[in-house]
Coordinates of C-alpha atoms in Angstrom, one line a residue:
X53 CA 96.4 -15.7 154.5
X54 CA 97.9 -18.5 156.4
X55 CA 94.7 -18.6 158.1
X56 CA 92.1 -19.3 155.8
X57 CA 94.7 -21.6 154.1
X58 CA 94.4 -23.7 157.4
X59 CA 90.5 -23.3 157.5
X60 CA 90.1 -24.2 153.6
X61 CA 92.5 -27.4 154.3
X62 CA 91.0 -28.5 157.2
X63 CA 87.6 -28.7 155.9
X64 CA 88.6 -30.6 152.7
X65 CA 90.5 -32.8 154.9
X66 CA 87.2 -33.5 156.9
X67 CA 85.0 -33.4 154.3
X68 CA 87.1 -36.1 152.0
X69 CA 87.8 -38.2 155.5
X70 CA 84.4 -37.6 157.0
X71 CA 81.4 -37.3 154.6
X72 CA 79.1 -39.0 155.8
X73 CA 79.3 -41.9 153.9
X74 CA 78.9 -45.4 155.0
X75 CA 81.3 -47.1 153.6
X76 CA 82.1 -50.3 155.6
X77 CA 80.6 -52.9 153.1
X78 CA 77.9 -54.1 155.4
X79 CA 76.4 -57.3 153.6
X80 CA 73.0 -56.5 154.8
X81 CA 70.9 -54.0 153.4
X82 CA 69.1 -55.0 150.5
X83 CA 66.1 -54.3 151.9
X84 CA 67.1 -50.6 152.4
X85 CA 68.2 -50.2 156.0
X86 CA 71.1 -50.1 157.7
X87 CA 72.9 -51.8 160.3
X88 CA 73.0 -51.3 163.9
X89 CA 76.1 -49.0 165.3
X90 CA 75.7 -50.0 168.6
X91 CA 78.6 -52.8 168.4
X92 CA 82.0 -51.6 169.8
X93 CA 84.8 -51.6 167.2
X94 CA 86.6 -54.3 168.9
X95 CA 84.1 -57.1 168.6
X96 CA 84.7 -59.6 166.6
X97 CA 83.4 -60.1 162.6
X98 CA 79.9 -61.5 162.7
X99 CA 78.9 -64.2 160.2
X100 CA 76.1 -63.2 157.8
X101 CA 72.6 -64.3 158.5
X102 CA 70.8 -67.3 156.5
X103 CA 69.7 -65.1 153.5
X104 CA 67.6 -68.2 151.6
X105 CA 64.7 -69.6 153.8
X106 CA 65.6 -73.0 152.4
X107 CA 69.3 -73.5 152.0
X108 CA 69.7 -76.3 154.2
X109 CA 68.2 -78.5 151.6
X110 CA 69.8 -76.6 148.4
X111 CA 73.1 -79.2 147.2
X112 CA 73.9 -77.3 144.2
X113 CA 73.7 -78.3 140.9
X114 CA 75.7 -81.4 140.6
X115 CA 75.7 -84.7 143.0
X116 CA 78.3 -84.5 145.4
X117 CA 79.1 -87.4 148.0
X118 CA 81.2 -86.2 150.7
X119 CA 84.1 -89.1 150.8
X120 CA 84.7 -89.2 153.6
X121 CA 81.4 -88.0 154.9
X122 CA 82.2 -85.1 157.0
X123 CA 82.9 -85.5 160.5
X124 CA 82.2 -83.2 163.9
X125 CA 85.3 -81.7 163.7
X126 CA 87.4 -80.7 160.9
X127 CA 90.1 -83.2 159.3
X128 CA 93.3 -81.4 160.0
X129 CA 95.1 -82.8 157.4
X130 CA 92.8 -81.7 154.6
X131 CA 92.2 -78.8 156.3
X132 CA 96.0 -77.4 156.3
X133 CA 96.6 -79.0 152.2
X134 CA 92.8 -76.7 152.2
X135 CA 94.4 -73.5 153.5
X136 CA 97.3 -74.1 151.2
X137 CA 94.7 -74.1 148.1
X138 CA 92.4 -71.3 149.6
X139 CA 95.7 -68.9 149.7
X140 CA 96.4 -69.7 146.3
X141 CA 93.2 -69.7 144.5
X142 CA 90.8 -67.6 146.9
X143 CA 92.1 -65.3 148.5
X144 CA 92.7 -62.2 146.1
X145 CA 88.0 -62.6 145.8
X146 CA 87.4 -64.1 149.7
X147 CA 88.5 -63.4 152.8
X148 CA 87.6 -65.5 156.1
X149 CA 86.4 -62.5 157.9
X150 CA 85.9 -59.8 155.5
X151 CA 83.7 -59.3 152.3
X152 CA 85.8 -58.1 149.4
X153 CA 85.1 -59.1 145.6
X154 CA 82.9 -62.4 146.8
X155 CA 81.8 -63.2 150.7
X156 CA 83.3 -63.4 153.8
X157 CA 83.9 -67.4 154.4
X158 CA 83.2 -67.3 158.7
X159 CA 79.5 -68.9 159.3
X160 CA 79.4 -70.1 155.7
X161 CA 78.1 -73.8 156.8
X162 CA 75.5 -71.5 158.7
X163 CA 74.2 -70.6 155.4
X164 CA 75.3 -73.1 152.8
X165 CA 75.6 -76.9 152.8
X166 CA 78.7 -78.6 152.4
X167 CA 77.7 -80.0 148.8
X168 CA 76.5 -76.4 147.4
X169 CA 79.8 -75.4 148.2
X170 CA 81.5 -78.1 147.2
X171 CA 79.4 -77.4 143.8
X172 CA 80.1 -73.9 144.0
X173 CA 83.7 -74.4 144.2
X174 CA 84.0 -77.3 141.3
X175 CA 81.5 -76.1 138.8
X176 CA 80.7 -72.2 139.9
X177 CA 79.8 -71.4 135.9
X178 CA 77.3 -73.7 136.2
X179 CA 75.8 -73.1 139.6
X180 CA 75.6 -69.3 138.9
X181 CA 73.4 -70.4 135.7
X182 CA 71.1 -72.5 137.7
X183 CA 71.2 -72.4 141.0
X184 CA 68.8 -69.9 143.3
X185 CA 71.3 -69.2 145.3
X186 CA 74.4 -68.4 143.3
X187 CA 72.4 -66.0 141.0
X188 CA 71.6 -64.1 144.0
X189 CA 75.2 -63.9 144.8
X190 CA 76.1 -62.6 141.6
X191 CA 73.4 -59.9 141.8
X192 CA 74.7 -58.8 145.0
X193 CA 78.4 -58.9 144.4
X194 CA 78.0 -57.9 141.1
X195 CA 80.8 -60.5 139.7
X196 CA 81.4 -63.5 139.2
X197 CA 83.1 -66.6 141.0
X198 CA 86.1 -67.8 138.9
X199 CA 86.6 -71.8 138.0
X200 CA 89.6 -72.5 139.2
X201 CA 89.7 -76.3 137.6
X202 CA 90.3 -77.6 141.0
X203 CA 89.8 -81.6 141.4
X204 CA 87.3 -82.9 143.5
X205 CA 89.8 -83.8 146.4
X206 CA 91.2 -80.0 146.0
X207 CA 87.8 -78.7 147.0
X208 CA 87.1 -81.5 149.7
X209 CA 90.3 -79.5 151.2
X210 CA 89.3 -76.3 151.0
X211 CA 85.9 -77.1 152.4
X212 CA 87.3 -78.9 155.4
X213 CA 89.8 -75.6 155.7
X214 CA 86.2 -73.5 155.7
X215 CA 84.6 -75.4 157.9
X216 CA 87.9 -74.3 160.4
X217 CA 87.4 -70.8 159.8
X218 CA 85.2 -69.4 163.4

């Protein structure tokens, strides 16, 4: 008895923990395929590809001007008051390096310009009406992104916290 009570446990324990199932929220494979195994499970979280052909000339929905116009390096200062915000207001939808309700934020400046996400952050009701972009995201996350009422120099701090995040 004791047995095929140890069988009959170990394969529901393999079958619930196994299963065959791919379940690691892999951002690509919309198109039906799956991604490559071949990385070890030590290597580090890899940004997202470009998934709009023309993003780097998509601002969003509302002019932004970048005051001060970003630099090559982040501006510590607004990057730290940034984090601050981002652990407040983002964090229980985005992660830097893992997808949960909304994207990952690491490579996001690969994909996104600073003014869409400026845009995205200040007015997301808005850009997830009109913009290309944003409705795609709400497709593939199936929810939408939040407005937070942030002011302008709130999300000139987050982004300059974002564009930290490698």
């Amino acid at each position: 008895m004791k047995k095929h009570f140890l069988t009959l446990t170990t394969i529901a324990l393999l079958t619930a923990c196994g299963g065959g199932a791919n379940n690691n929220n892999n951002t690509e494979s919309n198109n039906g395929t799956q991604a490559s195994t071949s990385a070890p499970a030590t290597s580090a979280p890899v940004a997202p590809a470009a998934d709009f052909p023309d993003w780097q000339n998509n601002k969003g929905v509302n002019p932004i001007t970048l005051n001060p116009p970003l630099s090559d390096t982040p501006d510590a200062a607004l990057a730290a008051k940034g984090e601050e915000i981002f652990n407040s207001y983002c964090i229980s939808c985005h992660r830097p390096k893992k997808r949960l309700t909304g994207p990952a934020m690491i490579g996001l400046f690969d994909r996104r310009t600073p003014e869409w996400v400026m845009n995205m952050i200040l007015v997301p009701n808005k850009m997830e009406q009109q913009d290309p972009i944003a409705k795609k995201l709400v497709e593939e996350y199936k929810s939408l992104m939040l407005d937070q009422h942030l002011t302008e120099q709130q999300a000139r701090e987050v982004l300059e916290y974002l564009r930290t995040i490698k």
